[in-house]
Amino acid sequence: MGHFFEFIVEHLSQFLQFTAFANMTVGHIIMICIGLAFIYLAIAKEFEPMLLIPIGFGILVGNVAFAPGYQIGVYESGSVLNYLYFGVLQGIYPPLIFLGIGAMTDFSALISNPKLILIGAAAQLGIFGAYCLALALGFSPTEAGAIGIIGGADGPTAIFLSSKLAPDLMGAIAIAAYSYMALVPVIQPPVMKLLTTKKERLIRMKPPRAVSKTEKIIFAIAGMLLTTFIVPSGLPLLGMLFFGNLLKESGVTKRLADTAKGPMIDVVTILIGLTVGASTQATTFLTFKSVGIFMLGAASFVVATFGGVMFVKIINLFLKEGNKMNPLIGNAGVSAVPDSARVSQVVGLEYDKTNHLLMHAMGPNVAGVIGSAVAAGILLSFLA
Amino acid sequence: MQRRIKHFLSGIAVLLLIVASTNVASAQNASDLKINEILVLNDSNTVDDFGMHTAWIEIFNSAYNTVNIGGCYLTDDLSNPTKYWIPTGDPTTKIPSRCYMVFWADNHPTRGIFHLNFDLDGAKTIALFNADGRTLVDKVDLPLENKPDITYGRPTNDSEQWVYLEKSTPGANNDYTRKKTAGESFVEIDPYGVGMTAIAMFVVFSALAILYVIYKNMGRFFIRKAAGTVKSKEKVETKVVKQVKEEISGEVNAAIAMALYMYQSEMHDHENTVLTIQKVSRNYSPWSSKIYTLRKTPR
């Protein structure tokens, strides 16, 4: 009988050692709080709920402390989460998301006013601003490149590049990128207001012209060939983006386009969000480097907004009256589709209730997606 | 405008052809295999799987995918390119991307597929032929004098030059010195990232500026085309209307209008009111069952 109780006690204590309570650290509790904050922001404030809910819940999943060796955690070979995380590590999910983005994006605004493409290039200044700052803070060149891409305000691109350049920092970079994308309505307006005069904010832009189907088809094909011929390392992202767009614009592959922009992107978003969230285990995530990454991420968004707005102001110096652009669309060059374009619209309406900037801002917004993928390709070529 | 676009596109095509003709693409197959390192006199160097000091030949897969060397031929005599056939169907003949494989030139082919049927005593050339036995993949002319235990090889994987190597590295990279990563080298010349910012912003701007130029011109072309179509349509329409106005008198118009009115009234007054009820019977089959074609209501 005594032997039996000894057996029970021994196994009970072993069971207790396996519970999350026994393995919990302060770091895990902090991360769980961060996960809960993400979920709260997504549900109560509706900040990017499609991203913050999977990521927030993923953070909770990743920070349930467990005894290692049982193929549970995202970093343990052979675990289910590890298999799902493979798509992040190998950069499989981001191109699939780009396929969906391409299938749901209408490039008409960009095609009708090609000037707007250049704003998408100017706003990439945020990437390289953060790169310089990261180098100054002592990050290695590859880490600095991966951190810089946060300024592209493009989650899939950030995950793709960091998985290649600095896989150890990928969790922090992805979380920072998605967090700041969600906080675009908070970060950008003060910078936009600071850099523009009231007169500039009231500029009305010409309505975009109607774009033919042929133009849209040519855009998808020529856009892919031109950008990837210059930066072949951007092929996985740009190739898929324009392919998705061709599915949409060709008009004969509606089913494929519907799948790409519907069920497929939903599935991949769930997987990428959950696994990126789960990759933020306190043991690997809570470091001074992560804090630095978050600070640099915020700075990169500010610099990117600065770059976009200032570029429009400079271009306006060379444009005739009537052709001028409203600098409030400059912020939209940072990608973060469509939130940053929405910010342009909201800020524009604050000064003129009838001046709708949304359609104009969508041009630099989608150009920003192309620009950040090109920038990622350059960083990959120079630093990998 | 159309002419200009045609000229522009043909210019791009010619430029691409010129550039493409100067490049050599990697085939990602057996043609990417290279003879990488050779030891002719093995006194106290690496031993084979039988514990013997024998000459060896190292092959490097320069492709970025796995290449199967099975089926290819190794020889020390160019007049007999099919001297040693590397057996097919063996998983061990697959060389992973950027990896190496060592063959023992001991003239003992019965010891396994990696033991050749010739040795390197007096050999002047080593060659690797493709599976067809005719296409030369790589060839190395051996030096006249060979030093014992000193290997002859490429100093780096991509080098075309052959030298005596300081250290023999069978099955490994000949270049064992630590190399700076691209990032480290870049940061040495650009410690603050200013150069990177300038270059990268220039490239991003160039890429998008090219798109801008193309779409600006293309937009103009389509606007003109649309304007031309509208004008010609308007022209045709006004011409037709003029002709009709000239040809048809007011009485004819009134007659047409009356006829249309009467036709429509008639259509309205005599509607078909016959109802037919016919029983349709269908035999049950799981293929046509509604249960299998409807989604279940989520609970």
XYZ file of C-alpha atoms in Angstrom:
683
model
C 0.000 0.000 0.000
C 2.842 2.343 0.930
C 4.490 1.546 -2.372
C 1.281 2.457 -4.190
C 1.058 5.889 -2.523
C 4.708 6.489 -3.230
C 4.021 5.718 -6.886
C 1.015 8.065 -6.981
C 2.882 10.897 -5.270
C 5.869 10.500 -7.539
C 3.744 10.629 -10.686
C 1.609 13.463 -9.347
C 4.707 15.531 -8.692
C 5.967 14.629 -12.157
C 2.629 15.742 -13.600
C 2.852 19.003 -11.674
C 6.302 19.600 -13.110
C 4.834 19.282 -16.586
C 2.144 21.908 -16.009
C 2.570 25.438 -17.261
C 2.398 26.712 -13.665
C 5.630 24.929 -12.811
C 7.436 26.210 -15.909
C 5.996 29.732 -15.932
C 8.379 32.694 -15.755
C 7.772 36.424 -15.464
C 8.604 36.681 -19.151
C 5.766 34.334 -20.053
C 3.331 36.401 -18.017
C 4.483 39.621 -19.718
C 4.074 38.029 -23.141
C 0.606 36.724 -22.274
C -0.338 40.263 -21.238
C 0.956 41.557 -24.584
C -1.094 38.903 -26.391
C -4.195 39.910 -24.438
C -3.533 43.569 -25.290
C -3.392 42.664 -28.994
C -6.696 40.825 -28.751
C -8.232 43.750 -26.852
C -7.018 46.270 -29.472
C -8.388 44.086 -32.253
C -11.825 43.562 -30.707
C -12.453 46.783 -28.810
C -10.604 49.282 -31.030
C -10.837 47.295 -34.290
C -7.161 47.878 -35.054
C -6.320 45.409 -37.848
C -8.413 42.611 -36.283
C -7.623 40.154 -39.093
C -3.969 40.291 -38.065
C -3.994 41.153 -34.385
C -6.405 38.403 -33.353
C -4.357 35.546 -34.889
C -1.092 37.114 -33.699
C -2.452 37.925 -30.237
C -3.812 34.432 -29.809
C -0.575 33.031 -31.221
C 1.317 34.921 -28.504
C -0.879 33.223 -25.900
C -0.272 29.826 -27.532
C 3.464 30.405 -27.714
C 3.735 31.458 -24.088
C 2.009 28.620 -22.368
C 5.116 27.350 -20.596
C 5.803 23.658 -21.079
C 8.479 21.133 -20.219
C 10.685 20.795 -23.305
C 11.169 17.539 -25.191
C 7.567 16.608 -25.928
C 7.271 18.141 -29.410
C 4.915 20.874 -28.283
C 6.526 24.243 -28.917
C 6.978 26.059 -32.168
C 10.754 25.652 -32.015
C 10.713 21.892 -31.306
C 11.392 19.819 -34.418
C 8.482 17.591 -35.334
C 5.811 19.473 -33.388
C 2.629 20.510 -35.180
C 3.390 24.165 -34.572
C 6.891 23.638 -35.924
C 5.455 22.200 -39.147
C 3.145 25.191 -39.511
C 6.021 27.533 -38.672
C 7.984 26.014 -41.560
C 5.971 28.189 -43.951
C 7.220 31.278 -42.123
C 10.820 30.109 -41.796
C 11.134 29.184 -45.439
C 9.291 32.292 -46.614
C 6.390 30.317 -48.124
C 3.455 32.221 -46.636
C 4.413 35.800 -47.610
C 4.370 35.179 -51.385
C 1.004 33.420 -51.040
C -0.346 36.448 -49.203
C 1.024 38.642 -51.973
C -0.868 36.488 -54.471
C -4.076 37.274 -52.608
C -3.203 40.959 -52.299
C -2.579 41.098 -56.051
C -5.940 39.450 -56.717
C -7.790 41.981 -54.570
C -5.898 45.143 -55.569
C -7.177 47.523 -58.187
C -4.230 49.384 -59.681
C -6.508 51.774 -61.635
C -5.615 54.794 -59.496
C -1.945 54.159 -60.116
C -2.322 53.565 -63.846
C -4.479 56.652 -64.332
C -1.957 58.887 -62.558
C 1.489 57.252 -62.855
C 3.139 60.120 -60.933
C 1.794 58.498 -57.788
C 4.127 55.526 -58.320
C 7.074 57.688 -57.328
C 5.554 58.482 -53.926
C 5.669 54.750 -53.233
C 9.412 54.922 -53.868
C 10.003 57.994 -51.686
C 8.277 56.461 -48.675
C 10.801 53.617 -48.670
C 13.148 56.105 -47.023
C 11.785 54.740 -43.738
C 13.397 51.374 -44.439
C 16.842 52.821 -44.939
C 16.471 55.356 -42.150
C 15.832 52.489 -39.756
C 18.717 50.552 -41.326
C 21.135 53.428 -40.560
C 19.798 53.783 -37.008
C 20.063 50.045 -36.397
C 23.687 50.047 -37.545
C 24.379 52.975 -35.219
C 22.830 51.018 -32.330
C 25.218 48.144 -32.938
C 23.049 45.664 -34.801
C 24.856 43.541 -37.396
C 24.316 44.509 -41.059
C 21.937 41.630 -41.735
C 19.971 42.369 -38.564
C 19.858 46.069 -39.488
C 18.507 45.195 -42.939
C 15.821 42.964 -41.451
C 14.848 45.627 -38.915
C 14.806 48.334 -41.576
C 12.137 46.542 -43.571
C 9.639 47.290 -40.781
C 9.579 50.779 -42.355
C 8.080 49.225 -45.481
C 4.920 48.731 -43.389
C 4.327 45.457 -45.112
C 3.976 42.401 -42.873
C 4.586 39.663 -45.458
C 7.644 41.468 -46.831
C 9.016 41.955 -43.304
C 8.575 38.259 -42.526
C 10.043 37.213 -45.860
C 13.165 39.353 -45.514
C 13.781 38.692 -41.841
C 13.449 34.931 -42.433
C 16.339 35.261 -44.883
C 18.525 37.822 -43.129
C 17.916 37.412 -39.413
C 15.685 34.421 -38.586
C 16.337 34.888 -34.850
C 14.722 38.308 -34.890
C 11.814 37.362 -37.128
C 9.247 37.140 -34.333
C 10.071 40.588 -32.985
C 10.249 42.131 -36.450
C 6.937 40.654 -37.556
C 5.197 41.702 -34.353
C 6.648 45.213 -34.627
C 5.637 45.507 -38.286
C 2.077 44.361 -37.709
C 1.710 46.419 -34.517
C 2.786 49.622 -36.198
C 0.634 48.855 -39.242
C -2.285 48.663 -36.842
C -1.169 51.923 -35.256
C -0.859 53.808 -38.549
C -3.931 55.970 -37.679
C -2.117 57.035 -34.500
C 1.460 57.460 -35.794
C 0.951 59.164 -39.147
C -1.497 62.082 -38.680
C 0.752 64.177 -36.373
C 3.669 63.847 -38.809
C 1.435 64.705 -41.772
C 0.033 67.781 -40.026
C 3.460 68.893 -38.891
C 4.882 68.824 -42.401
C 2.017 70.481 -44.300
C 0.393 73.909 -44.353
C -3.356 74.383 -44.259
C -3.297 75.572 -47.862
C -1.553 72.396 -48.968
C -4.028 70.204 -47.117
C -6.876 71.793 -49.077
C -5.432 70.997 -52.506
C -7.966 69.243 -54.691
C -6.678 66.706 -57.121
C -8.025 65.887 -60.569
C -10.377 62.900 -60.524
C -8.684 59.764 -61.901
C -9.573 58.809 -65.481
C -11.233 55.542 -66.448
C -8.667 52.818 -67.108
C -9.275 50.174 -69.764
C -8.994 46.450 -69.170
C -6.102 46.220 -71.622
C -4.104 48.760 -69.611
C -4.670 46.796 -66.429
C -3.555 43.547 -68.059
C -0.446 45.182 -69.501
C 0.296 46.691 -66.071
C 0.332 43.278 -64.406
C 2.637 41.729 -66.994
C 4.953 44.683 -67.609
C 5.070 45.532 -63.899
C 6.307 42.060 -63.045
C 8.875 41.925 -65.831
C 10.258 45.408 -65.234
C 10.576 45.255 -61.471
C 11.971 41.736 -61.303
C 14.424 42.328 -64.133
C 15.886 45.105 -61.992
C 15.666 43.249 -58.680
C 15.351 39.482 -59.308
C 15.574 38.767 -55.589
C 12.140 40.356 -55.226
C 10.706 37.710 -57.572
C 8.846 35.596 -54.985
C 6.903 38.609 -53.749
C 6.553 40.697 -56.909
C 5.936 37.680 -59.139
C 3.066 36.530 -56.963
C 1.658 40.050 -56.533
C 1.400 40.678 -60.251
C 0.284 37.123 -60.968
C -2.617 37.576 -58.558
C -3.431 40.869 -60.248
C -3.398 39.256 -63.691
C -5.828 36.591 -62.442
C -8.151 39.416 -61.439
C -7.757 41.673 -64.440
C -7.713 39.045 -67.190
C -11.416 38.517 -66.509
C -11.250 34.881 -67.577
C -9.902 33.387 -64.334
C -12.485 34.725 -61.942
C -12.587 31.487 -59.949
C -8.840 31.478 -59.417
C -8.843 35.147 -58.478
C -11.724 34.583 -56.064
C -9.844 31.713 -54.414
C -6.623 33.711 -54.184
C -8.268 36.743 -52.616
C -10.714 34.754 -50.527
C -10.207 31.342 -48.961
C -6.496 31.084 -49.756
C -5.382 34.400 -48.300
C -7.637 33.752 -45.294
C -6.022 30.377 -44.621
C -2.509 31.754 -45.008
C -3.292 34.794 -42.865
C -4.513 32.524 -40.092
C -1.403 30.348 -40.310
C 1.076 33.207 -40.561
C -0.572 35.182 -37.762
C -0.838 32.269 -35.389
C 2.675 30.935 -35.969
C 4.369 34.330 -35.899
C 2.553 34.994 -32.627
C 3.555 31.597 -31.292
C 7.180 32.266 -32.216
C 7.335 34.972 -29.557
C 8.150 32.612 -26.719
C 9.304 34.703 -23.796
C 12.592 32.813 -23.634
C 13.560 33.900 -27.137
C 11.546 37.085 -27.538
C 11.996 39.142 -24.378
C 15.434 40.585 -24.960
C 16.922 44.065 -25.228
C 17.180 43.491 -28.953
C 13.385 43.190 -29.167
C 12.995 46.489 -27.319
C 15.451 48.080 -29.776
C 13.518 46.628 -32.699
C 10.274 48.141 -31.430
C 11.884 51.556 -31.020
C 13.441 51.402 -34.482
C 10.134 50.243 -35.947
C 8.360 53.335 -34.652
C 11.152 55.549 -35.986
C 10.995 53.876 -39.393
C 7.266 54.610 -39.727
C 7.858 58.260 -38.888
C 10.726 58.536 -41.410
C 8.682 56.741 -44.084
C 5.760 59.134 -43.590
C 8.184 62.048 -43.685
C 9.698 60.751 -46.945
C 6.323 60.350 -48.661
C 4.868 63.709 -47.601
C 8.045 65.684 -48.328
C 8.377 64.074 -51.741
C 4.895 65.262 -52.730
C 5.754 68.761 -51.511
C 8.948 68.771 -53.607
C 7.169 67.434 -56.700
C 4.493 70.131 -56.291
C 7.185 72.776 -56.803
C 7.479 71.601 -60.402
C 3.795 71.101 -61.136
C 1.428 73.684 -62.583
C -1.493 74.994 -60.556
C -4.368 72.579 -61.030
C -2.060 69.597 -61.447
C -0.651 69.763 -57.919
C -0.978 66.825 -55.562
C -2.263 66.983 -52.009
C 0.721 66.159 -49.720
C -1.653 64.330 -47.389
C -1.505 61.354 -49.776
C 2.276 61.115 -49.257
C 1.890 59.039 -46.116
C 0.131 56.327 -48.130
C 3.408 55.436 -49.835
C 4.331 53.310 -46.832
C 2.106 50.379 -47.966
C -0.037 49.259 -45.008
C -2.839 48.780 -47.546
C -5.445 50.227 -47.162
C -5.012 51.775 -43.708
C -2.557 54.482 -44.653
C -4.775 55.514 -47.611
C -7.654 55.691 -45.176
C -5.555 57.967 -42.953
C -5.058 60.335 -45.925
C -8.820 60.406 -46.460
C -9.631 61.013 -42.793
C -7.038 63.767 -42.323
C -8.073 65.367 -45.629
C -11.736 65.428 -44.568
C -10.790 67.189 -41.326
C -9.903 70.272 -43.369
C -12.388 69.990 -46.240
C -15.479 67.830 -45.860
C -15.837 67.465 -49.621
C -12.241 66.679 -50.514
C -12.067 62.899 -50.825
C -8.470 61.706 -51.107
C -9.021 57.979 -50.765
C -8.858 57.096 -54.470
C -5.778 59.271 -54.976
C -4.069 57.797 -51.911
C -4.656 54.252 -53.138
C -2.125 54.932 -55.936
C 0.918 55.512 -53.703
C -0.459 52.889 -51.328
C -0.208 50.058 -53.856
C 3.004 51.560 -55.264
C 4.348 51.260 -51.720
C 3.725 47.510 -51.832
C 5.792 47.286 -55.016
C 8.420 49.670 -53.618
C 8.873 47.761 -50.366
C 9.213 44.454 -52.243
C 11.859 46.035 -54.476
C 13.636 47.447 -51.413
C 13.552 44.001 -49.785
C 15.115 42.574 -52.922
C 17.930 45.136 -52.778
C 18.639 44.439 -49.101
C 18.693 40.730 -49.862
C 21.133 41.216 -52.747
C 23.496 43.416 -50.759
C 23.428 41.747 -47.362
C 22.602 38.045 -47.764
C 2.562 57.352 -80.948
C 2.049 53.701 -81.855
C 5.209 53.905 -83.891
C 7.161 55.327 -80.948
C 5.931 52.563 -78.634
C 6.870 49.960 -81.256
C 10.360 51.454 -81.563
C 10.712 51.584 -77.782
C 9.640 47.967 -77.338
C 11.844 46.708 -80.145
C 14.758 48.640 -78.606
C 14.175 46.898 -75.286
C 13.954 43.515 -77.029
C 17.263 44.073 -78.856
C 18.939 45.230 -75.627
C 17.684 42.155 -73.779
C 18.910 39.869 -76.545
C 22.369 41.454 -76.460
C 22.566 41.152 -72.684
C 21.190 37.606 -72.689
C 23.624 36.443 -75.359
C 26.583 37.426 -73.174
C 25.360 35.477 -70.143
C 25.740 31.816 -69.329
C 22.890 30.321 -67.342
C 23.319 27.576 -64.811
C 21.559 24.427 -66.054
C 20.893 22.941 -62.583
C 21.748 19.414 -63.802
C 24.774 17.154 -64.414
C 26.437 19.867 -66.482
C 26.890 21.826 -63.227
C 29.188 19.155 -61.801
C 32.861 20.071 -61.565
C 36.015 18.164 -60.817
C 37.188 20.073 -57.768
C 40.221 18.464 -56.142
C 42.549 15.574 -56.989
C 45.177 13.670 -55.007
C 47.437 11.535 -57.191
C 50.041 10.350 -54.664
C 48.444 9.350 -51.391
C 51.147 8.292 -48.949
C 49.672 9.325 -45.628
C 46.580 11.304 -46.616
C 42.953 10.284 -46.147
C 42.162 6.580 -46.164
C 39.265 5.041 -48.067
C 36.526 2.860 -46.567
C 38.935 -0.096 -46.733
C 41.620 1.763 -44.784
C 43.836 2.130 -47.855
C 45.777 5.199 -48.962
C 44.652 5.600 -52.542
C 44.366 8.421 -55.056
C 41.061 10.239 -55.080
C 38.997 12.605 -57.190
C 36.516 15.051 -55.676
C 33.449 16.228 -57.594
C 31.596 19.433 -56.646
C 27.920 20.095 -57.411
C 27.840 23.810 -58.237
C 24.074 23.773 -58.835
C 21.537 24.992 -56.325
C 19.654 21.723 -56.395
C 20.539 18.061 -55.896
C 22.199 16.502 -58.916
C 22.475 12.752 -59.495
C 25.888 11.837 -60.866
C 24.678 8.301 -61.555
C 24.964 7.469 -65.254
C 27.873 9.858 -65.850
C 31.356 8.617 -66.741
C 34.777 9.257 -65.223
C 37.882 8.601 -67.222
C 41.630 9.223 -67.352
C 41.694 8.707 -71.099
C 39.863 11.094 -73.430
C 39.895 8.517 -76.226
C 37.853 6.263 -73.930
C 35.258 8.582 -72.390
C 33.101 5.767 -70.998
C 35.896 4.116 -69.008
C 34.082 4.128 -65.656
C 30.305 4.245 -65.609
C 28.907 5.543 -62.339
C 25.995 3.203 -61.555
C 22.439 4.546 -61.627
C 19.607 3.750 -59.259
C 21.743 4.222 -56.167
C 20.623 6.908 -53.722
C 24.212 7.590 -52.666
C 25.102 9.018 -56.090
C 22.920 12.055 -55.449
C 25.038 15.101 -54.606
C 23.144 17.728 -52.618
C 23.300 21.356 -53.677
C 26.813 22.874 -53.305
C 28.164 19.610 -51.853
C 30.978 17.223 -52.715
C 31.558 13.553 -53.560
C 34.821 11.645 -53.483
C 35.758 8.780 -55.838
C 38.727 6.532 -55.029
C 40.981 5.966 -58.032
C 42.353 2.600 -56.873
C 41.541 0.343 -59.827
C 39.354 -1.772 -57.529
C 35.784 -1.368 -58.859
C 34.660 -4.416 -56.915
C 35.042 -2.451 -53.672
C 31.984 -0.324 -54.370
C 30.571 2.219 -56.745
C 32.904 4.935 -55.487
C 36.002 2.893 -56.396
C 37.075 3.485 -59.992
C 38.416 0.942 -62.471
C 41.596 2.946 -62.990
C 44.247 4.579 -60.851
C 46.083 7.830 -61.401
C 49.584 6.452 -61.892
C 50.831 8.230 -65.007
C 47.431 9.800 -65.633
C 47.613 13.052 -67.582
C 43.941 14.000 -67.711
C 40.861 13.383 -65.639
C 37.513 13.961 -67.299
C 33.857 13.709 -66.395
C 31.414 12.905 -69.200
C 27.646 13.250 -69.213
C 25.315 10.206 -69.282
C 25.394 10.178 -73.088
C 29.105 9.332 -72.920
C 29.928 12.052 -75.439
C 29.299 15.416 -73.771
C 32.283 16.564 -71.767
C 31.187 18.051 -68.433
C 34.609 18.913 -67.000
C 38.249 18.077 -67.680
C 41.471 18.623 -65.757
C 45.005 18.304 -67.072
C 47.181 16.996 -64.283
C 50.609 18.528 -63.676
C 53.628 16.536 -64.846
C 55.033 16.211 -61.352
C 52.805 15.333 -58.426
C 53.846 15.913 -54.853
C 52.950 13.231 -52.313
C 49.951 14.059 -50.131
C 49.563 17.470 -51.751
C 46.295 17.908 -53.571
C 45.767 19.724 -56.827
C 42.487 21.664 -56.961
C 40.484 24.817 -57.374
C 41.327 27.365 -54.651
C 37.633 28.307 -54.419
C 34.472 26.619 -55.614
C 33.943 29.009 -58.503
C 37.577 29.297 -59.562
C 38.681 28.187 -63.018
C 42.307 28.171 -61.907
C 44.024 24.986 -60.591
C 46.797 25.135 -57.981
C 48.481 22.930 -55.381
C 46.427 23.328 -52.232
C 47.966 23.904 -48.807
C 45.506 21.607 -47.141
C 43.678 18.639 -48.622
C 39.908 18.769 -48.076
C 38.234 15.630 -49.474
C 34.456 16.019 -49.378
C 34.669 19.631 -48.222
C 35.154 23.164 -49.474
C 38.718 23.836 -50.665
C 38.463 27.364 -49.331
C 38.475 26.846 -45.570
C 39.383 30.405 -44.564
C 36.697 32.482 -42.896
C 35.061 34.774 -45.419
C 33.302 37.971 -44.545
C 29.611 37.956 -45.327
C 28.304 40.341 -47.943
C 26.810 42.438 -45.160
C 30.071 42.627 -43.215
C 31.996 43.655 -46.320
C 29.364 46.251 -47.163
C 29.442 47.745 -43.685
C 33.222 48.049 -43.775
C 32.995 50.513 -46.620
C 29.685 51.995 -45.520
C 29.613 51.928 -41.688
C 26.707 54.383 -41.293
C 24.471 52.986 -44.023
C 24.435 56.229 -45.994
C 25.806 54.545 -49.105
C 23.272 51.758 -48.838
C 20.477 54.314 -48.451
C 21.638 56.244 -51.508
C 22.118 53.170 -53.702
C 18.941 51.439 -52.601
C 16.767 54.546 -52.913
C 18.240 55.111 -56.358
C 17.379 51.550 -57.408
C 13.861 51.739 -55.945
C 13.295 55.081 -57.659
C 14.731 53.777 -60.940
C 12.505 50.706 -60.891
C 9.394 52.713 -60.177
C 10.458 55.585 -62.467
C 10.682 53.142 -65.379
C 7.166 51.995 -64.544
C 6.120 55.665 -64.381
C 7.579 56.482 -67.815
C 6.017 53.441 -69.425
C 2.604 54.011 -67.917
C 2.629 57.709 -68.635
C 3.247 57.019 -72.321
C 0.908 54.078 -72.388
C -1.781 56.164 -70.694
C -1.408 58.860 -73.368
C -1.682 56.227 -76.066
C -4.859 54.780 -74.604
C -6.384 58.218 -74.028
C -5.751 59.150 -77.665
C -7.070 55.828 -78.841
C -10.221 56.254 -76.750
C -10.678 59.816 -78.020
C -10.231 58.593 -81.612
C -12.831 55.873 -81.159
C -15.330 58.291 -79.645
C -14.781 60.799 -82.465
C -15.195 58.210 -85.204
C -18.295 56.852 -83.471
C -19.757 60.333 -83.231
C -18.964 60.920 -86.890
C -20.715 57.727 -87.970
C -23.698 58.435 -85.748
C -24.191 61.997 -87.037
C -23.867 60.757 -90.598
C -26.523 58.071 -90.060
C -28.861 60.488 -88.296
C -28.432 62.999 -91.129
C -29.186 60.363 -93.743
C -32.211 59.113 -91.816
C -33.481 62.663 -91.368
C -33.122 63.311 -95.030
C -34.625 60.044 -96.167
C -37.584 59.503 -93.802
C -40.464 61.886 -93.858
C -42.669 62.779 -90.843
C -45.600 60.662 -92.126
C -43.449 57.552 -92.222
C -42.244 58.222 -88.666
C -45.839 58.583 -87.481
C -46.795 55.309 -89.151
C -43.893 53.484 -87.486
C -44.807 54.919 -84.098
C -48.424 53.895 -84.517
C -47.455 50.379 -85.566
C -45.189 49.977 -82.530
C -47.891 51.248 -80.202
C -50.458 48.849 -81.579
C -48.076 45.930 -81.435
C -47.260 46.577 -77.789
C -50.930 46.992 -76.831
C -51.774 43.740 -78.520
C -48.993 41.958 -76.680
C -50.384 43.202 -73.409
C -54.029 42.341 -74.053
C -53.661 38.747 -75.188
C -51.524 37.054 -72.580
C -51.170 33.320 -72.383
C -53.144 32.150 -69.372
C -53.012 28.382 -69.794
C -51.606 26.553 -66.778
C -50.267 23.007 -67.061
C -49.778 20.834 -64.036
C -47.681 17.782 -64.647
C -46.437 15.390 -62.031
C -42.711 14.838 -62.094
C -41.550 11.677 -60.402
C -37.909 10.994 -59.628
C -36.523 7.773 -58.254
C -34.310 8.164 -55.195
C -30.583 8.066 -55.713
C -27.885 9.258 -53.291
C -26.317 11.124 -56.243
C -29.366 13.338 -56.588
C -30.213 13.551 -52.908
C -30.535 17.066 -51.605
C -28.989 16.023 -48.326
C -25.646 15.540 -50.021
C -25.729 18.784 -51.964
C -26.556 21.132 -49.126
C -24.274 22.418 -46.441
C -25.258 21.705 -42.905
C -26.331 24.667 -40.844
C -23.548 25.538 -38.443
C -24.542 25.113 -34.821
